[in-house]
Structures are given as C-alpha cells and as structure tokens.
Short mmCIF file of C-alpha atoms in Angstrom, two decimals:
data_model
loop_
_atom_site.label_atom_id
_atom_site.label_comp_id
_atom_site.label_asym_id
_atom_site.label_seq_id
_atom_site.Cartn_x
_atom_site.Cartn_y
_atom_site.Cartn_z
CA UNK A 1115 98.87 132.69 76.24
CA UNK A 1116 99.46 128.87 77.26
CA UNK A 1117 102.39 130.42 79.48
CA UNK A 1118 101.57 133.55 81.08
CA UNK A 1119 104.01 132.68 84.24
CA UNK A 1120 106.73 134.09 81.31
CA UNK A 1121 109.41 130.82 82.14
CA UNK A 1122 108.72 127.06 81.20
CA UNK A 1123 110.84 124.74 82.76
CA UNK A 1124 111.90 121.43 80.25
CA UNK A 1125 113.06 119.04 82.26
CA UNK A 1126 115.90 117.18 80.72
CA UNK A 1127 117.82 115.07 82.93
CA UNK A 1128 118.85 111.58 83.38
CA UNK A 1129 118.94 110.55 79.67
CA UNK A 1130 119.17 106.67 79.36
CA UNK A 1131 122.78 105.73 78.51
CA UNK A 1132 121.02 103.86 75.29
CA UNK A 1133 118.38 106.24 74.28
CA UNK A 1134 117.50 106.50 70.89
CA UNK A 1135 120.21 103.43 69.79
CA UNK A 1136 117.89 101.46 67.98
CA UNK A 1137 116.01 104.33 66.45
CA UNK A 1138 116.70 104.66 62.32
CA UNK A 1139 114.72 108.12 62.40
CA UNK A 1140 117.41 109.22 65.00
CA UNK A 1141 120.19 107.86 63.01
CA UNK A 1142 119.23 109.70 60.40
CA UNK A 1143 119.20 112.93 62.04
CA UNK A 1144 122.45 112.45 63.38
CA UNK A 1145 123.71 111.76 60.08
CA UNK A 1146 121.93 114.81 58.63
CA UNK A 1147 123.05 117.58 61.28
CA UNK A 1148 126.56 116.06 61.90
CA UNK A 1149 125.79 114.84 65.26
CA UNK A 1150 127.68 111.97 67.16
CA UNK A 1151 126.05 111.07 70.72
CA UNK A 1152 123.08 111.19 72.46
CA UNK A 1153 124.02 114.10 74.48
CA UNK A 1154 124.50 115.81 71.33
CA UNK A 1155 121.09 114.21 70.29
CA UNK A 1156 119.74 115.49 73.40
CA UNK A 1157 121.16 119.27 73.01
CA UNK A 1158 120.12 119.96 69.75
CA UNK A 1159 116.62 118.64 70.57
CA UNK A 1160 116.72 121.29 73.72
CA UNK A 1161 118.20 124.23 71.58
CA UNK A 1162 115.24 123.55 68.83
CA UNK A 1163 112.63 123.73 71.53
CA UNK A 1164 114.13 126.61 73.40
CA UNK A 1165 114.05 128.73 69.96
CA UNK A 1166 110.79 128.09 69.68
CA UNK A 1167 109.91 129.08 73.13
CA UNK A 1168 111.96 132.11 73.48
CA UNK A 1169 110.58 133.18 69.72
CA UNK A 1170 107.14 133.51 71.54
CA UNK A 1171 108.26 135.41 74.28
CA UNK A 1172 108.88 132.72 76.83
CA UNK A 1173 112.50 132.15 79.09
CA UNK A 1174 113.38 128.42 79.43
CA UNK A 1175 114.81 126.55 82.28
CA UNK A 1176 116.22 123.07 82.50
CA UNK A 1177 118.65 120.78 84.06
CA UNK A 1178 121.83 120.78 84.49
CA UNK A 1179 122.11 117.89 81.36
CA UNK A 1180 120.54 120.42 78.68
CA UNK A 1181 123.72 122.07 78.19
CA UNK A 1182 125.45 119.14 77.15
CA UNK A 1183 126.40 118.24 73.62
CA UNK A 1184 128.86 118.95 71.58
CA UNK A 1185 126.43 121.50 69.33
CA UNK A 1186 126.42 123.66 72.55
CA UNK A 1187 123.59 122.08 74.07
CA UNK A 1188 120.02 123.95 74.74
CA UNK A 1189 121.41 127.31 74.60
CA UNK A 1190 122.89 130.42 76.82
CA UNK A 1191 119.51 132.08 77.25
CA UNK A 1192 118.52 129.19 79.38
CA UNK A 1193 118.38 129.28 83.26
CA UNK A 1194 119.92 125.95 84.21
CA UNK A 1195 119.05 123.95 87.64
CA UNK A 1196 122.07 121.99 89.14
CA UNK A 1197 121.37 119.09 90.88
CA UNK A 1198 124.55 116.47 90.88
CA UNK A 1199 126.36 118.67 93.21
CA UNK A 1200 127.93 122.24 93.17
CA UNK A 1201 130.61 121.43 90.37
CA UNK A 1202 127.71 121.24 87.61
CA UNK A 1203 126.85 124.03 88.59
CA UNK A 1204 130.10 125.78 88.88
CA UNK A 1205 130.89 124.45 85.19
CA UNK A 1206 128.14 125.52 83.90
CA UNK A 1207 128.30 129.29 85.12
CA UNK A 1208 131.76 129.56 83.72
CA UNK A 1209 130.40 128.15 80.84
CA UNK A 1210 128.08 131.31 80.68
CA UNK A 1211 124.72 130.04 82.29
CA UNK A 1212 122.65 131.48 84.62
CA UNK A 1213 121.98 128.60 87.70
CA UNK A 1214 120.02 127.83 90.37
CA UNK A 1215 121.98 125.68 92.83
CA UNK A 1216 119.85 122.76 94.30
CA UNK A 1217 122.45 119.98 95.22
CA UNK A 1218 120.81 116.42 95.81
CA UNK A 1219 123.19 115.89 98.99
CA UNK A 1220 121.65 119.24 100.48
CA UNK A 1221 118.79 120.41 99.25
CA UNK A 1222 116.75 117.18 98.78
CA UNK A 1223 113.92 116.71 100.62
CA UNK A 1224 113.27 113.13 100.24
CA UNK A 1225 116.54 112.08 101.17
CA UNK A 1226 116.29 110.50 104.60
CA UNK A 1227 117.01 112.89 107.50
CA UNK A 1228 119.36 110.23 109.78
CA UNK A 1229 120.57 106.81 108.88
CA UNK A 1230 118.18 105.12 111.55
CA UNK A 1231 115.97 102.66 110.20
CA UNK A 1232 113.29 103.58 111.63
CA UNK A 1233 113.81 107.25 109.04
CA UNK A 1234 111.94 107.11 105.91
CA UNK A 1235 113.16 108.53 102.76
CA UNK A 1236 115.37 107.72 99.86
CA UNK A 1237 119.52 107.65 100.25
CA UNK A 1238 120.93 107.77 96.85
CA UNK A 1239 122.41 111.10 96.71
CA UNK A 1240 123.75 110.73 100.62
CA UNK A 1241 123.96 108.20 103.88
CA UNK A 1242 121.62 110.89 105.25
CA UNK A 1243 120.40 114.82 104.70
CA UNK A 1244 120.45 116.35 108.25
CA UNK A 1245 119.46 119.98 108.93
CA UNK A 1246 122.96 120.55 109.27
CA UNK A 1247 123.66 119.61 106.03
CA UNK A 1248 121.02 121.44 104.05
CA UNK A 1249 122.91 124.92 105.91
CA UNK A 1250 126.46 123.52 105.43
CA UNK A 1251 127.24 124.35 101.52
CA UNK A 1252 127.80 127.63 99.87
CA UNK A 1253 125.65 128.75 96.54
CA UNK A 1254 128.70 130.14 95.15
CA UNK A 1255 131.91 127.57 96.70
CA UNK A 1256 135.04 128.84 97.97
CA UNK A 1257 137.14 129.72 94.91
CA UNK A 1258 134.23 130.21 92.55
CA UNK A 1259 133.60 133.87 93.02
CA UNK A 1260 133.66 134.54 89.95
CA UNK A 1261 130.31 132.99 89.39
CA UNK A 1262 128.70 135.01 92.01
CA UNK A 1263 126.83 136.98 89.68
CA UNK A 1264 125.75 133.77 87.44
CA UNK A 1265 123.84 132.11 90.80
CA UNK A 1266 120.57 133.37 90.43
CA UNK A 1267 119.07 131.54 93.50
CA UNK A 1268 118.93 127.80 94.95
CA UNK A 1269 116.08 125.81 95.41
CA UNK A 1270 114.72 122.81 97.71
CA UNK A 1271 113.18 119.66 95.99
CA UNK A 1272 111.45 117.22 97.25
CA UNK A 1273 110.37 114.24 94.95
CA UNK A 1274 107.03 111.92 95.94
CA UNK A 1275 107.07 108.68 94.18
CA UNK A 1276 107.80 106.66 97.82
CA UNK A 1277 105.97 109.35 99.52
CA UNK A 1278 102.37 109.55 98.64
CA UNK A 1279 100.30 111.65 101.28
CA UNK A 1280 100.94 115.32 103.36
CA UNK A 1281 101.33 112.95 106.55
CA UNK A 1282 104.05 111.56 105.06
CA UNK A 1283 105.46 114.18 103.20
CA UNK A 1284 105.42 116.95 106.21
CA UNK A 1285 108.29 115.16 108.34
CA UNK A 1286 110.38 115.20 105.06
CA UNK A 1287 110.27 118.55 104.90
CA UNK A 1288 110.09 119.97 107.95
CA UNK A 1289 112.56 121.42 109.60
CA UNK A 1290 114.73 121.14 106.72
CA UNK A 1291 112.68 123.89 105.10
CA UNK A 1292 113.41 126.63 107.45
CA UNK A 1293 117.32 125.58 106.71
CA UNK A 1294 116.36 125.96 103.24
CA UNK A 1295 114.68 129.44 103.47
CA UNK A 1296 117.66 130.15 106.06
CA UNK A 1297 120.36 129.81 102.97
CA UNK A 1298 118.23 131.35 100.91
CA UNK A 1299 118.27 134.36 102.28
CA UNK A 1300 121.45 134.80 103.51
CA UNK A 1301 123.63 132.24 101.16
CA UNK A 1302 126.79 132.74 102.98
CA UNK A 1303 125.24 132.22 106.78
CA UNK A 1304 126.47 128.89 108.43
CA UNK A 1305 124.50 128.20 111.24
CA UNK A 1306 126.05 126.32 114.12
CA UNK A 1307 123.81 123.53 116.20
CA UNK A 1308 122.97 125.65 118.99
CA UNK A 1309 121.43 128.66 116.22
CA UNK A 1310 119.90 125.38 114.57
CA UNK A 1311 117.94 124.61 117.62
CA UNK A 1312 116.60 128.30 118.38
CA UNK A 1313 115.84 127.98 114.64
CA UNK A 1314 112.93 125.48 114.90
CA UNK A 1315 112.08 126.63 117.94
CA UNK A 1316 111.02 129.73 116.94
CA UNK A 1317 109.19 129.15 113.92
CA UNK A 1318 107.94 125.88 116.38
CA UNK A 1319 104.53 127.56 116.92
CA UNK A 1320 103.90 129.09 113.71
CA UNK A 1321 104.60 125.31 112.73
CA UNK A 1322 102.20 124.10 115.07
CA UNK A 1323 99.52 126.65 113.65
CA UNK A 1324 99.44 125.41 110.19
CA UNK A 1325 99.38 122.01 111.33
CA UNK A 1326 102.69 120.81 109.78
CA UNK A 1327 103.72 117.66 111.31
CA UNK A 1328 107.91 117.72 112.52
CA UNK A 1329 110.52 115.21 112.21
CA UNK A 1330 110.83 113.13 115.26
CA UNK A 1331 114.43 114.91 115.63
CA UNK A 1332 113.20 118.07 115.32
#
C-alpha cells in the first residue's frame, strides 16, 4: 500500500487565526454541519481524514491542535504530539489521547543552546535550550500520574528552515541528543551537571567516529 509504515502523521498545527474567513465554500460548510470556528473547521476536517485513513487500515498521528473543536476534534484513535509545553499534553491525555511529549522549551533542537550571540539557533519557545534543560522535565509531571499510561513516548525535533547543511545542523543537535535518548529511556532520571559531563564524555569518541561535529560547550 501507499503506507506500509502502518501510521501517517497529519500535521495540523498552527492554524492562522483567520483561516478560511473569506472563504463562501467554508461558510457554507459551517452552516451545513452546525459548525462555529475554525478550530471546529479544523477538527472536523481532521476527523473526516482520519476515518478515511483508519478505514484502510492505517493509525493517525497529529498535533496537539487536531483535537480541538467543539465536534471533538480529529478523533480518540489518534496518537497526538504535544509541543506547546507539558499541559497540552496533560489535557489531552485526560481527555483520552494517547501522546507523545515533545515540549518546544526542551526538546527542540533548533532552539539556541546559550544566550551568547555568538550561538546560532532560533529562541521563540525559550531564552535558551541547554543540555540541562532537555533532562530537566518529566514525560508524565508531578501530579499527572494518572496519565502515565496515556504517554506513549517523547520525541526530539529539530526544524531546518535557518539551518540548511549537516555542518550546521550537527552542533544543534549534539549533545542535546544523548540528553534526549537519556530521558527517553529512563523518563524519570534527572541527571545532575557532574553525570551531564561523564555523559558526553563517554559517548565523546563514538561521537568523534561518526564524525558528528559538538557544540562549542560541549
């Protein structure tokens, strides 16, 4: 089939605050399935596409956004990514969604790794992304246990419209990658500066092997 991986991911975030509001097609849909905003607009669009999808066999992912909408959004069956921060994803467990927690201010790779200057990399989800910081959060949050068993996983992103090449790219993610693969397998693990340190340093020559430049910190 066109998906043999078995899981299609749909995207579906950031909606313009104005999509569709000059659209008479759309106007007439809301008027003909009794719906009110774009979210709405948004989540019934998600839940058609998902039926179709999971008709033929095939899981969907999305956002955090597709579940918005007063008509319920894209649909339970859906594995949802959260990426605002840990609240989304919180909500949208209790809600009764699988997640995968991937928090911009920890988990982004393109963030910038110090507030220097001289660091290249985006800031609009945080000042700065440190190593530190992609250990210091918990998948499931203190007081949210009773999501534990909605977290399917978390995930690392890294996003390359300012960053075009592997030159530039390998500094981004390295060593914040080995803090990512740290939390994800052990979610709960916390480690302190001096365990950060012997962290690099031992996967430093396996590092050096594959050619993988560092960040200057590193």
């Amino acid at each position: 089939g066109m998906f043999p991986m078995g899981m299609l991911h749909l995207g579906c975030d950031e909606l313009p605050p104005d999509a569709w509001s000059g659209s008479p097609a759309v106007a007439a849909l809301k008027a003909e399935h009794g719906l009110v905003t774009r979210d709405d607009v948004q989540g019934w669009m998600m839940a058609r596409l998902a039926g179709f999808l999971t008709q033929r066999g095939v899981k969907v992912a999305a956002w955090e956004e597709a579940a918005k909408g007063s008509n319920g959004g894209i649909g339970h069956g859906a594995l949802l990514f959260s990426w605002t921060g840990q609240g989304a994803g919180v909500a949208a467990a209790r809600a009764g969604y699988d997640v995968v927690m991937c928090p911009a201010q920890n988990v982004y790779f393109d963030m910038v790794h110090s507030a220097s200057m001289d660091d290249w990399g985006t800031a609009w989800a945080a000042p700065e992304v440190p190593l530190e910081q992609v250990m210091d959060w918990r998948p499931v949050p203190a007081g949210a246990e009773d999501i534990a068993d909605r977290v399917k996983g978390v995930q690392g992103c890294f996003w390359g419209e300012f960053t075009t090449t592997d030159r530039e790219m390998e500094p981004m993610v390295v060593p914040r990658i080995l803090g990512m693969a740290n939390k994800a397998w052990d979610v709960n693990d916390s480690v302190d500066g001096t365990g950060l340190r012997a962290l690099v340093q031992a996967y430093g020559p396996l590092l050096d092997r594959i050619g993988w430049q560092r960040h200057k910190g590193a």
